[in-house]
mmCIF file with all atom_site columns, C-alpha atoms in Angstrom:
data_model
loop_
_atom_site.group_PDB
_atom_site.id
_atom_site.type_symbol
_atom_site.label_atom_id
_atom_site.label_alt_id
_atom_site.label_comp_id
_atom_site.label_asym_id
_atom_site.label_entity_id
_atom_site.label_seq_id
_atom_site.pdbx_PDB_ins_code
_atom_site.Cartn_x
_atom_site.Cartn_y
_atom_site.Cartn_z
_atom_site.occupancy
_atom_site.B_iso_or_equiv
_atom_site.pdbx_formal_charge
_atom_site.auth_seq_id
_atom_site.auth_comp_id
_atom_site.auth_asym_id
_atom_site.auth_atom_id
_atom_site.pdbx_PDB_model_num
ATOM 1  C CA . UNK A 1 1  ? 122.442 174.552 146.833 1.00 80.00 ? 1  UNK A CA 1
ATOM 2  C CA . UNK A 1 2  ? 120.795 173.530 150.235 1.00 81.00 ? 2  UNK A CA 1
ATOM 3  C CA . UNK A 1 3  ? 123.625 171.121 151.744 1.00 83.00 ? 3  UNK A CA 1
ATOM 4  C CA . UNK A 1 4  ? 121.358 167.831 150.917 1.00 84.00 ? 4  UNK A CA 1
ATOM 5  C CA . UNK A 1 5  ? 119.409 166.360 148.223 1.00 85.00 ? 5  UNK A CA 1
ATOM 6  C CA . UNK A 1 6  ? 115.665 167.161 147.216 1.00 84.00 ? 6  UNK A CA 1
ATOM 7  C CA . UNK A 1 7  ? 113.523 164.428 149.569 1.00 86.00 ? 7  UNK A CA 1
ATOM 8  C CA . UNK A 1 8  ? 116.627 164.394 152.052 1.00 87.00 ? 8  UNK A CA 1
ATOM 9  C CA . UNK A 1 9  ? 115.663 163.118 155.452 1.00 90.00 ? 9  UNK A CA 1
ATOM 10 C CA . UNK A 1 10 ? 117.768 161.001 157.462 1.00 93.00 ? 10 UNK A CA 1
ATOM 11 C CA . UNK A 1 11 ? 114.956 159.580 159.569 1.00 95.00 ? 11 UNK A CA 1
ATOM 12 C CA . UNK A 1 12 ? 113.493 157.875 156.175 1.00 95.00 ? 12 UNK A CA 1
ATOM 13 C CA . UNK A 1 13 ? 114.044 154.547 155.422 1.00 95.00 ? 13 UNK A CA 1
ATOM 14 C CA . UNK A 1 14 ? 114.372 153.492 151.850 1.00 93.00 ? 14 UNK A CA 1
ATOM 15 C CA . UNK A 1 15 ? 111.453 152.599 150.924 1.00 95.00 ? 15 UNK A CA 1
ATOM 16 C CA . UNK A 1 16 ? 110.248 156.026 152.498 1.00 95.00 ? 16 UNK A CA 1
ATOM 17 C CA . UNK A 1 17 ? 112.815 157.897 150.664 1.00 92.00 ? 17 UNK A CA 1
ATOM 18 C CA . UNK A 1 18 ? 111.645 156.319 146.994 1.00 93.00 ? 18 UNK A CA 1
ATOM 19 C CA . UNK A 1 19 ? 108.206 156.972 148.081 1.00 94.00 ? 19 UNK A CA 1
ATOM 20 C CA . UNK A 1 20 ? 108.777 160.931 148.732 1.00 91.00 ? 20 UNK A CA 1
ATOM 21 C CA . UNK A 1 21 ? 110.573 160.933 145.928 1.00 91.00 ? 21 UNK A CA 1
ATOM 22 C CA . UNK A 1 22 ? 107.933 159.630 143.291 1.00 91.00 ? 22 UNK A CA 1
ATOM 23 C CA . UNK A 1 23 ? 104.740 161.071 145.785 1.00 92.00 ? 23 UNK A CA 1
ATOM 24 C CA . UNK A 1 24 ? 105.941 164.783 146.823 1.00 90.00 ? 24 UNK A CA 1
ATOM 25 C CA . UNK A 1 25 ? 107.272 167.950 145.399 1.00 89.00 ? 25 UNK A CA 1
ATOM 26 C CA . UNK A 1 26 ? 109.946 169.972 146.023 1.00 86.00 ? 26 UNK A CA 1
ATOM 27 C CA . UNK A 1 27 ? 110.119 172.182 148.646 1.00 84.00 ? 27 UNK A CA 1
ATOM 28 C CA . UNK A 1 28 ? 112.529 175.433 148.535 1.00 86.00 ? 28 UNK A CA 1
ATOM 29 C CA . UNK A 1 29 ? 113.654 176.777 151.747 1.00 83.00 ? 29 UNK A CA 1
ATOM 30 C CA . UNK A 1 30 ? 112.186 179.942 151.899 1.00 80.00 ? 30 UNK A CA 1
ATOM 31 C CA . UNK A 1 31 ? 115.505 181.357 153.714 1.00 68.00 ? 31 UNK A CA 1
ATOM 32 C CA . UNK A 1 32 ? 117.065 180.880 150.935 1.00 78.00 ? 32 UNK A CA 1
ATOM 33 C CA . UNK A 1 33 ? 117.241 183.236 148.107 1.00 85.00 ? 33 UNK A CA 1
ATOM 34 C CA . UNK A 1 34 ? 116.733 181.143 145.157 1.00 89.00 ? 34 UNK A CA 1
ATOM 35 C CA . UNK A 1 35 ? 116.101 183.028 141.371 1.00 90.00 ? 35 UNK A CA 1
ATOM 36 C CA . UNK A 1 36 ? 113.338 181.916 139.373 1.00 92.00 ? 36 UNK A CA 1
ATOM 37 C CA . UNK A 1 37 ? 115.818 180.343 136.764 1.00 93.00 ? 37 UNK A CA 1
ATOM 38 C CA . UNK A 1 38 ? 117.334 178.287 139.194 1.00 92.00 ? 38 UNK A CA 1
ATOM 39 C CA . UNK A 1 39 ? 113.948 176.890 140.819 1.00 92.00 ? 39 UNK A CA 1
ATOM 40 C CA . UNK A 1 40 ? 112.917 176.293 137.158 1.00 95.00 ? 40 UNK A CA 1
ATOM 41 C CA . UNK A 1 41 ? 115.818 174.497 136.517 1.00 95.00 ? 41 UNK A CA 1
ATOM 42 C CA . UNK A 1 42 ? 115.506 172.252 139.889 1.00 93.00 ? 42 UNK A CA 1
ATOM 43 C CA . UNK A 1 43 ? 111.840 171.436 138.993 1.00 94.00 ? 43 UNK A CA 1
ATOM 44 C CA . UNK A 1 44 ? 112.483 170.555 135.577 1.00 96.00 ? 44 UNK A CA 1
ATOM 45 C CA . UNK A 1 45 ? 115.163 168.166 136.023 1.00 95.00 ? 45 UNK A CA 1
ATOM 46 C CA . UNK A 1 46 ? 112.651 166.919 138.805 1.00 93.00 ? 46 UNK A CA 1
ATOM 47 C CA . UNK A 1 47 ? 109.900 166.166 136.466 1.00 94.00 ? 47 UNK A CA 1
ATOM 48 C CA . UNK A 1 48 ? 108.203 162.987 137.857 1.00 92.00 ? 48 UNK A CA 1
ATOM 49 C CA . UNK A 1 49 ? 106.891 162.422 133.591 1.00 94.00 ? 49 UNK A CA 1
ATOM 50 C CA . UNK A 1 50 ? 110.351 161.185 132.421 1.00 94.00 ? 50 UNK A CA 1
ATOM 51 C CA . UNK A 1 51 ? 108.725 162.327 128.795 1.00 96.00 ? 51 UNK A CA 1
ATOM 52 C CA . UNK A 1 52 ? 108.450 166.318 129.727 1.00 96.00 ? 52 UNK A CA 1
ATOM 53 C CA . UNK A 1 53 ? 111.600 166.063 132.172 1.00 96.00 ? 53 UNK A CA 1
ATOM 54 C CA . UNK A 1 54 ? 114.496 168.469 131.389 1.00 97.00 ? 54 UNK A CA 1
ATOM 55 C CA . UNK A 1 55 ? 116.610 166.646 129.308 1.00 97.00 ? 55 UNK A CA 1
ATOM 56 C CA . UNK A 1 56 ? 114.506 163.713 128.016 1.00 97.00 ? 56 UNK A CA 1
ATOM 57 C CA . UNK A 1 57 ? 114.672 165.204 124.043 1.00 95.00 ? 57 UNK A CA 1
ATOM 58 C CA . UNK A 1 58 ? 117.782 166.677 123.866 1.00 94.00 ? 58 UNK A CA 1
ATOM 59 C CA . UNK A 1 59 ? 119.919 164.974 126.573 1.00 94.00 ? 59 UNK A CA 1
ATOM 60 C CA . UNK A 1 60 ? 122.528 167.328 128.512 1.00 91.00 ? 60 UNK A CA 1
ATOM 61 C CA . UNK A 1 61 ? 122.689 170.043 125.143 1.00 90.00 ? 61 UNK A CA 1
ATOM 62 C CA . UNK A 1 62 ? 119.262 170.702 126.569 1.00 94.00 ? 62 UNK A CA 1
ATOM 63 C CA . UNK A 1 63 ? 120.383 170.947 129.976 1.00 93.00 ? 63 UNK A CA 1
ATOM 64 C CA . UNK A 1 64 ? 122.737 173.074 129.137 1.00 89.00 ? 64 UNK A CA 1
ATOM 65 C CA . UNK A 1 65 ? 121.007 175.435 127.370 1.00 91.00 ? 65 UNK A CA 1
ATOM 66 C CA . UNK A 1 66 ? 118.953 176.072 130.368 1.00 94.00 ? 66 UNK A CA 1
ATOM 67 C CA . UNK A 1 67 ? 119.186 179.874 130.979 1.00 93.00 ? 67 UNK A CA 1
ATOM 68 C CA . UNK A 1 68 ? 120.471 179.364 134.606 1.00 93.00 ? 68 UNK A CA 1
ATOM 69 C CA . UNK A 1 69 ? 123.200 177.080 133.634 1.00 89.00 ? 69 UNK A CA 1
ATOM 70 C CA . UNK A 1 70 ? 123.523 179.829 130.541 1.00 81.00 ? 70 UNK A CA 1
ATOM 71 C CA . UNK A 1 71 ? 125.548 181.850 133.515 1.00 80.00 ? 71 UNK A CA 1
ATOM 72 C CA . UNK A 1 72 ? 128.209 180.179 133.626 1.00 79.00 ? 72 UNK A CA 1
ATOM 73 C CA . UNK A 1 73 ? 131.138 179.137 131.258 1.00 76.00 ? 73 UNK A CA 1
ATOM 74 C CA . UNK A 1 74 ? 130.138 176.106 129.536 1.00 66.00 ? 74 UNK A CA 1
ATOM 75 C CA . UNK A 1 75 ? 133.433 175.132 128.123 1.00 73.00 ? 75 UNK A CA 1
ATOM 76 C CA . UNK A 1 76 ? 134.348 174.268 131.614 1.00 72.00 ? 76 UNK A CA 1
ATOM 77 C CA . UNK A 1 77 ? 131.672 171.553 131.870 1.00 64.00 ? 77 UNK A CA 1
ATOM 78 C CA . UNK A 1 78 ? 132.736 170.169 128.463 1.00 66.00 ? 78 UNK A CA 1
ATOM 79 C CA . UNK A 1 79 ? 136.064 168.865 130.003 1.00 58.00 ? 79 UNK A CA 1
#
């Protein structure tokens, strides 16, 4: 949505770039115009508790019922 990943920076090293990833939240530009659904959806899936993450009790049928992803044609994702 941005042009790079969540924790994206290309000074980071590795071991830098797992530590943002497990230590910091996500940050939405706030250029961008972003709905609510879509930043819930984002933050979900970016759940550092892999037991309340998006996904972790209903695998991708959960995803997909997200109400963002609920925009779009989901027979085209079932391909």
């Amino acid at each position: 949505m941005v042009g790079c990943p969540p924790f994206y920076n290309p000074n980071f090293t590795p071991s830098q770039t797992k530590y943002h990833i497990v230590n910091s939240t996500v940050k939405f530009p706030s250029a961008k115009n972003f709905s609510p659904e879509l930043i819930d959806l984002i933050t979900k899936l970016l759940d550092k508790n892999p037991k309340t993450r998006l996904g972790s009790l209903g695998g991708i049928k959960e995803i997909l019922l997200h109400p963002w992803i609920g925009k779009f044609d989901r027979k085209k994702f079932e391909s």
